[in-house]
Amino acid sequence: MSTPVVSATPTATASQLAELLQAHDIKHLPVVENGRLAGMISRRDLMRALLDVPRQCIASGDEALGTAVRSRLEAELEITPPMVNATVSNGVVTLRGEVETELERSAARVAAESVRGVGGVVNKITLASAW
């Protein structure tokens, strides 16, 4: 008997891909469209994509930076308050909240760091308890 293959669709979000990789403790994920292999994605691909996101947000001031960081977290990772909240003081972003996986925690930090004008990130996101 063979194990069913875990796969994703081309429309899967970064958050969904991260969840699949983490939940099944795999490093590579086939992307299937109409029953055919469309490609492969790895944990490394996912992190590289988050690092290479164009720095479209040019924000100034703490309030603008906070808005830009929260927008990026929501648009790219589907992370919204109350899951994670981002506050900014003197250009330094503090992330607080709870996520399911370490990959999501790291991705949130990377997304916040990628906003132009951010002077640093304090990552106080915790992992949800698995009862």
Short mmCIF file of N, CA and C in Angstrom, two decimals:
data_model
loop_
_atom_site.label_atom_id
_atom_site.label_comp_id
_atom_site.label_asym_id
_atom_site.label_seq_id
_atom_site.Cartn_x
_atom_site.Cartn_y
_atom_site.Cartn_z
N MET A 1 0.85 -1.17 0.00
CA MET A 1 0.00 0.00 0.00
C MET A 1 0.90 1.24 0.00
N SER A 2 0.59 2.21 -0.82
CA SER A 2 1.41 3.41 -0.89
C SER A 2 0.75 4.57 -0.14
N THR A 3 1.57 5.52 0.26
CA THR A 3 1.10 6.70 0.98
C THR A 3 0.57 7.72 -0.03
N PRO A 4 -0.56 8.35 0.25
CA PRO A 4 -1.08 9.37 -0.67
C PRO A 4 -0.11 10.56 -0.76
N VAL A 5 0.00 11.13 -1.94
CA VAL A 5 0.90 12.26 -2.17
C VAL A 5 0.23 13.55 -1.69
N VAL A 6 0.96 14.32 -0.92
CA VAL A 6 0.49 15.62 -0.48
C VAL A 6 0.87 16.61 -1.57
N SER A 7 -0.10 17.41 -2.04
CA SER A 7 0.19 18.36 -3.11
C SER A 7 -0.59 19.64 -2.89
N ALA A 8 -0.26 20.64 -3.68
CA ALA A 8 -0.92 21.95 -3.62
C ALA A 8 -1.42 22.31 -5.01
N THR A 9 -2.30 23.31 -5.04
CA THR A 9 -2.78 23.83 -6.32
C THR A 9 -2.00 25.10 -6.65
N PRO A 10 -2.02 25.52 -7.91
CA PRO A 10 -1.30 26.74 -8.29
C PRO A 10 -1.84 28.00 -7.60
N THR A 11 -3.05 27.95 -7.09
CA THR A 11 -3.65 29.13 -6.45
C THR A 11 -3.41 29.16 -4.94
N ALA A 12 -2.67 28.21 -4.40
CA ALA A 12 -2.41 28.16 -2.96
C ALA A 12 -1.62 29.38 -2.52
N THR A 13 -1.96 29.91 -1.36
CA THR A 13 -1.25 31.07 -0.81
C THR A 13 0.03 30.61 -0.12
N ALA A 14 0.90 31.55 0.17
CA ALA A 14 2.14 31.24 0.88
C ALA A 14 1.82 30.61 2.23
N SER A 15 0.82 31.11 2.89
CA SER A 15 0.42 30.57 4.19
C SER A 15 -0.04 29.12 4.07
N GLN A 16 -0.84 28.83 3.05
CA GLN A 16 -1.32 27.46 2.84
C GLN A 16 -0.16 26.52 2.52
N LEU A 17 0.77 26.98 1.69
CA LEU A 17 1.94 26.16 1.36
C LEU A 17 2.76 25.88 2.61
N ALA A 18 2.97 26.91 3.42
CA ALA A 18 3.74 26.75 4.66
C ALA A 18 3.06 25.74 5.58
N GLU A 19 1.75 25.81 5.68
CA GLU A 19 1.00 24.87 6.53
C GLU A 19 1.17 23.44 6.06
N LEU A 20 1.07 23.22 4.75
CA LEU A 20 1.24 21.87 4.21
C LEU A 20 2.64 21.32 4.47
N LEU A 21 3.65 22.14 4.19
CA LEU A 21 5.03 21.71 4.40
C LEU A 21 5.27 21.36 5.87
N GLN A 22 4.77 22.20 6.76
CA GLN A 22 4.97 21.99 8.19
C GLN A 22 4.16 20.81 8.71
N ALA A 23 2.90 20.76 8.35
CA ALA A 23 2.01 19.72 8.88
C ALA A 23 2.47 18.31 8.50
N HIS A 24 3.04 18.18 7.31
CA HIS A 24 3.45 16.86 6.83
C HIS A 24 4.96 16.64 6.97
N ASP A 25 5.64 17.63 7.57
CA ASP A 25 7.08 17.55 7.79
C ASP A 25 7.83 17.14 6.52
N ILE A 26 7.51 17.88 5.44
CA ILE A 26 8.15 17.62 4.15
C ILE A 26 8.89 18.87 3.70
N LYS A 27 9.85 18.69 2.82
CA LYS A 27 10.66 19.82 2.34
C LYS A 27 10.29 20.24 0.92
N HIS A 28 9.60 19.38 0.19
CA HIS A 28 9.20 19.67 -1.18
C HIS A 28 7.74 19.32 -1.37
N LEU A 29 7.05 20.14 -2.16
CA LEU A 29 5.62 19.97 -2.35
C LEU A 29 5.30 20.06 -3.84
N PRO A 30 4.73 19.00 -4.42
CA PRO A 30 4.33 19.08 -5.82
C PRO A 30 3.11 20.01 -5.98
N VAL A 31 3.11 20.77 -7.06
CA VAL A 31 1.98 21.63 -7.40
C VAL A 31 1.28 20.96 -8.57
N VAL A 32 -0.01 20.63 -8.37
CA VAL A 32 -0.76 19.86 -9.35
C VAL A 32 -1.93 20.68 -9.88
N GLU A 33 -2.07 20.68 -11.21
CA GLU A 33 -3.18 21.38 -11.85
C GLU A 33 -3.82 20.43 -12.86
N ASN A 34 -5.12 20.23 -12.75
CA ASN A 34 -5.86 19.33 -13.64
C ASN A 34 -5.24 17.93 -13.67
N GLY A 35 -4.81 17.45 -12.50
CA GLY A 35 -4.26 16.11 -12.40
C GLY A 35 -2.85 15.95 -12.93
N ARG A 36 -2.22 17.05 -13.33
CA ARG A 36 -0.86 16.98 -13.89
C ARG A 36 0.09 17.82 -13.06
N LEU A 37 1.33 17.38 -12.97
CA LEU A 37 2.35 18.11 -12.24
C LEU A 37 2.64 19.44 -12.94
N ALA A 38 2.46 20.54 -12.21
CA ALA A 38 2.73 21.87 -12.76
C ALA A 38 4.06 22.42 -12.26
N GLY A 39 4.57 21.84 -11.18
CA GLY A 39 5.84 22.31 -10.63
C GLY A 39 6.06 21.76 -9.24
N MET A 40 7.14 22.22 -8.62
CA MET A 40 7.49 21.82 -7.25
C MET A 40 7.85 23.08 -6.48
N ILE A 41 7.54 23.08 -5.20
CA ILE A 41 7.93 24.19 -4.34
C ILE A 41 8.58 23.60 -3.09
N SER A 42 9.62 24.27 -2.62
CA SER A 42 10.31 23.79 -1.42
C SER A 42 10.21 24.85 -0.33
N ARG A 43 10.59 24.46 0.87
CA ARG A 43 10.64 25.43 1.97
C ARG A 43 11.56 26.59 1.59
N ARG A 44 12.66 26.25 0.98
CA ARG A 44 13.63 27.28 0.58
C ARG A 44 13.02 28.23 -0.46
N ASP A 45 12.27 27.70 -1.42
CA ASP A 45 11.60 28.53 -2.42
C ASP A 45 10.65 29.51 -1.75
N LEU A 46 9.91 29.01 -0.78
CA LEU A 46 8.93 29.84 -0.08
C LEU A 46 9.61 30.99 0.67
N MET A 47 10.67 30.69 1.39
CA MET A 47 11.38 31.74 2.12
C MET A 47 12.06 32.72 1.15
N ARG A 48 12.63 32.21 0.07
CA ARG A 48 13.27 33.09 -0.92
C ARG A 48 12.25 34.03 -1.54
N ALA A 49 11.05 33.53 -1.84
CA ALA A 49 10.01 34.36 -2.43
C ALA A 49 9.63 35.49 -1.48
N LEU A 50 9.56 35.18 -0.21
CA LEU A 50 9.23 36.23 0.77
C LEU A 50 10.34 37.25 0.89
N LEU A 51 11.58 36.81 0.77
CA LEU A 51 12.72 37.74 0.85
C LEU A 51 12.83 38.61 -0.39
N ASP A 52 12.42 38.06 -1.54
CA ASP A 52 12.58 38.78 -2.80
C ASP A 52 11.38 39.64 -3.18
N VAL A 53 10.42 39.77 -2.28
CA VAL A 53 9.23 40.58 -2.58
C VAL A 53 9.67 42.01 -2.85
N PRO A 54 9.22 42.61 -3.95
CA PRO A 54 9.59 44.00 -4.23
C PRO A 54 9.18 44.91 -3.09
N ARG A 55 10.02 45.83 -2.77
CA ARG A 55 9.73 46.75 -1.68
C ARG A 55 8.87 47.89 -2.20
N GLN A 56 7.60 47.57 -2.41
CA GLN A 56 6.67 48.53 -2.98
C GLN A 56 6.19 49.53 -1.94
N CYS A 57 6.26 49.17 -0.69
CA CYS A 57 5.76 50.06 0.36
C CYS A 57 6.86 51.04 0.75
N ILE A 58 6.65 52.31 0.47
CA ILE A 58 7.57 53.34 0.89
C ILE A 58 6.83 54.15 1.93
N ALA A 59 7.10 53.83 3.18
CA ALA A 59 6.36 54.45 4.27
C ALA A 59 7.28 55.35 5.07
N SER A 60 6.70 56.38 5.66
CA SER A 60 7.46 57.23 6.56
C SER A 60 6.65 57.42 7.82
N GLY A 61 7.32 57.52 8.93
CA GLY A 61 6.64 57.66 10.20
C GLY A 61 6.15 56.33 10.72
N ASP A 62 6.07 56.24 12.04
CA ASP A 62 5.69 54.97 12.66
C ASP A 62 4.29 54.50 12.26
N GLU A 63 3.35 55.41 12.18
CA GLU A 63 1.98 55.02 11.82
C GLU A 63 1.93 54.44 10.40
N ALA A 64 2.62 55.09 9.47
CA ALA A 64 2.65 54.61 8.09
C ALA A 64 3.37 53.26 8.00
N LEU A 65 4.46 53.12 8.75
CA LEU A 65 5.18 51.84 8.75
C LEU A 65 4.29 50.73 9.29
N GLY A 66 3.58 51.01 10.37
CA GLY A 66 2.68 50.01 10.95
C GLY A 66 1.63 49.57 9.95
N THR A 67 1.05 50.53 9.25
CA THR A 67 0.04 50.21 8.24
C THR A 67 0.64 49.35 7.13
N ALA A 68 1.83 49.72 6.68
CA ALA A 68 2.49 48.97 5.60
C ALA A 68 2.81 47.54 6.04
N VAL A 69 3.31 47.37 7.27
CA VAL A 69 3.65 46.03 7.76
C VAL A 69 2.39 45.18 7.91
N ARG A 70 1.34 45.73 8.50
CA ARG A 70 0.09 44.98 8.66
C ARG A 70 -0.49 44.59 7.30
N SER A 71 -0.41 45.49 6.34
CA SER A 71 -0.91 45.20 4.99
C SER A 71 -0.12 44.07 4.35
N ARG A 72 1.19 44.10 4.51
CA ARG A 72 2.03 43.05 3.93
C ARG A 72 1.74 41.71 4.59
N LEU A 73 1.61 41.68 5.90
CA LEU A 73 1.32 40.43 6.60
C LEU A 73 0.00 39.82 6.12
N GLU A 74 -1.00 40.69 5.93
CA GLU A 74 -2.31 40.21 5.49
C GLU A 74 -2.29 39.76 4.03
N ALA A 75 -1.69 40.57 3.16
CA ALA A 75 -1.72 40.27 1.73
C ALA A 75 -0.88 39.04 1.37
N GLU A 76 0.27 38.91 1.99
CA GLU A 76 1.18 37.84 1.58
C GLU A 76 1.06 36.57 2.41
N LEU A 77 0.68 36.72 3.67
CA LEU A 77 0.66 35.56 4.55
C LEU A 77 -0.70 35.25 5.15
N GLU A 78 -1.69 36.09 4.85
CA GLU A 78 -3.03 35.96 5.42
C GLU A 78 -2.99 35.98 6.94
N ILE A 79 -2.07 36.77 7.49
CA ILE A 79 -1.96 36.94 8.94
C ILE A 79 -2.58 38.28 9.29
N THR A 80 -3.65 38.22 10.08
CA THR A 80 -4.38 39.43 10.45
C THR A 80 -4.53 39.50 11.96
N PRO A 81 -4.78 40.73 12.48
CA PRO A 81 -5.14 40.81 13.89
C PRO A 81 -6.45 40.04 14.06
N PRO A 82 -6.71 39.35 15.12
CA PRO A 82 -5.94 39.31 16.35
C PRO A 82 -4.84 38.26 16.36
N MET A 83 -4.64 37.50 15.25
CA MET A 83 -3.57 36.49 15.22
C MET A 83 -2.24 37.14 15.58
N VAL A 84 -1.89 38.18 14.85
CA VAL A 84 -0.63 38.90 15.07
C VAL A 84 -0.91 40.38 14.92
N ASN A 85 -0.34 41.16 15.81
CA ASN A 85 -0.45 42.61 15.72
C ASN A 85 0.95 43.19 15.57
N ALA A 86 1.06 44.22 14.78
CA ALA A 86 2.34 44.88 14.54
C ALA A 86 2.24 46.32 15.05
N THR A 87 3.15 46.68 15.94
CA THR A 87 3.24 48.06 16.41
C THR A 87 4.63 48.58 16.07
N VAL A 88 4.74 49.91 15.91
CA VAL A 88 6.01 50.50 15.51
C VAL A 88 6.36 51.64 16.44
N SER A 89 7.61 51.67 16.87
CA SER A 89 8.12 52.76 17.68
C SER A 89 9.52 53.10 17.21
N ASN A 90 9.71 54.33 16.78
CA ASN A 90 11.01 54.79 16.26
C ASN A 90 11.54 53.90 15.14
N GLY A 91 10.63 53.44 14.28
CA GLY A 91 11.01 52.64 13.12
C GLY A 91 11.21 51.17 13.40
N VAL A 92 11.08 50.74 14.66
CA VAL A 92 11.27 49.33 15.02
C VAL A 92 9.90 48.69 15.19
N VAL A 93 9.67 47.61 14.45
CA VAL A 93 8.40 46.89 14.48
C VAL A 93 8.45 45.82 15.56
N THR A 94 7.40 45.76 16.37
CA THR A 94 7.24 44.68 17.34
C THR A 94 6.03 43.85 16.92
N LEU A 95 6.28 42.57 16.69
CA LEU A 95 5.23 41.63 16.31
C LEU A 95 4.82 40.84 17.54
N ARG A 96 3.52 40.83 17.82
CA ARG A 96 2.98 40.08 18.96
C ARG A 96 1.78 39.27 18.49
N GLY A 97 1.64 38.08 19.05
CA GLY A 97 0.49 37.26 18.71
C GLY A 97 0.88 35.80 18.71
N GLU A 98 0.06 35.01 18.02
CA GLU A 98 0.26 33.57 18.04
C GLU A 98 -0.01 32.99 16.65
N VAL A 99 0.88 32.12 16.19
CA VAL A 99 0.71 31.42 14.92
C VAL A 99 0.88 29.92 15.16
N GLU A 100 0.57 29.14 14.16
CA GLU A 100 0.61 27.68 14.29
C GLU A 100 2.00 27.09 14.14
N THR A 101 2.84 27.67 13.24
CA THR A 101 4.12 27.03 12.91
C THR A 101 5.29 28.01 13.02
N GLU A 102 6.46 27.44 13.20
CA GLU A 102 7.69 28.24 13.23
C GLU A 102 7.93 28.90 11.88
N LEU A 103 7.53 28.22 10.80
CA LEU A 103 7.68 28.79 9.46
C LEU A 103 6.85 30.06 9.32
N GLU A 104 5.61 30.06 9.84
CA GLU A 104 4.77 31.25 9.80
C GLU A 104 5.39 32.37 10.64
N ARG A 105 5.95 32.01 11.79
CA ARG A 105 6.60 32.99 12.68
C ARG A 105 7.76 33.66 11.95
N SER A 106 8.60 32.85 11.32
CA SER A 106 9.75 33.38 10.57
C SER A 106 9.31 34.20 9.37
N ALA A 107 8.29 33.71 8.67
CA ALA A 107 7.79 34.42 7.48
C ALA A 107 7.24 35.79 7.86
N ALA A 108 6.57 35.89 9.01
CA ALA A 108 6.05 37.18 9.47
C ALA A 108 7.20 38.16 9.72
N ARG A 109 8.26 37.68 10.34
CA ARG A 109 9.43 38.53 10.59
C ARG A 109 10.04 39.00 9.27
N VAL A 110 10.21 38.09 8.33
CA VAL A 110 10.80 38.44 7.04
C VAL A 110 9.93 39.46 6.30
N ALA A 111 8.61 39.24 6.33
CA ALA A 111 7.70 40.17 5.66
C ALA A 111 7.80 41.56 6.28
N ALA A 112 7.87 41.64 7.60
CA ALA A 112 7.98 42.94 8.27
C ALA A 112 9.32 43.61 7.93
N GLU A 113 10.39 42.83 7.92
CA GLU A 113 11.71 43.39 7.60
C GLU A 113 11.77 43.92 6.17
N SER A 114 10.95 43.37 5.28
CA SER A 114 11.03 43.74 3.87
C SER A 114 10.33 45.06 3.55
N VAL A 115 9.65 45.66 4.52
CA VAL A 115 9.00 46.94 4.29
C VAL A 115 10.05 48.05 4.39
N ARG A 116 10.15 48.82 3.34
CA ARG A 116 11.14 49.90 3.30
C ARG A 116 10.88 50.87 4.45
N GLY A 117 11.96 51.21 5.16
CA GLY A 117 11.86 52.15 6.26
C GLY A 117 11.87 51.49 7.63
N VAL A 118 11.65 50.17 7.66
CA VAL A 118 11.68 49.45 8.93
C VAL A 118 13.13 49.36 9.41
N GLY A 119 13.36 49.81 10.63
CA GLY A 119 14.72 49.81 11.18
C GLY A 119 15.08 48.56 11.93
N GLY A 120 14.14 47.70 12.19
CA GLY A 120 14.39 46.45 12.90
C GLY A 120 13.06 45.81 13.27
N VAL A 121 13.14 44.54 13.64
CA VAL A 121 11.93 43.80 14.02
C VAL A 121 12.20 43.04 15.31
N VAL A 122 11.30 43.21 16.27
CA VAL A 122 11.32 42.42 17.50
C VAL A 122 10.18 41.42 17.36
N ASN A 123 10.54 40.15 17.27
CA ASN A 123 9.55 39.11 17.01
C ASN A 123 9.13 38.44 18.32
N LYS A 124 7.97 38.84 18.83
CA LYS A 124 7.44 38.26 20.06
C LYS A 124 6.26 37.34 19.76
N ILE A 125 6.19 36.87 18.54
CA ILE A 125 5.14 35.93 18.15
C ILE A 125 5.44 34.58 18.81
N THR A 126 4.41 33.97 19.38
CA THR A 126 4.56 32.65 20.00
C THR A 126 3.85 31.61 19.15
N LEU A 127 4.19 30.37 19.41
CA LEU A 127 3.55 29.26 18.69
C LEU A 127 2.36 28.76 19.49
N ALA A 128 1.28 28.47 18.79
CA ALA A 128 0.06 27.96 19.44
C ALA A 128 0.37 26.62 20.08
N SER A 129 -0.19 26.41 21.23
CA SER A 129 0.01 25.15 21.94
C SER A 129 -0.75 24.04 21.24
N ALA A 130 -0.10 22.92 21.09
CA ALA A 130 -0.74 21.76 20.49
C ALA A 130 -1.21 20.85 21.61
N TRP A 131 -2.45 21.00 22.02
CA TRP A 131 -2.98 20.21 23.15
C TRP A 131 -3.34 18.87 22.70
#
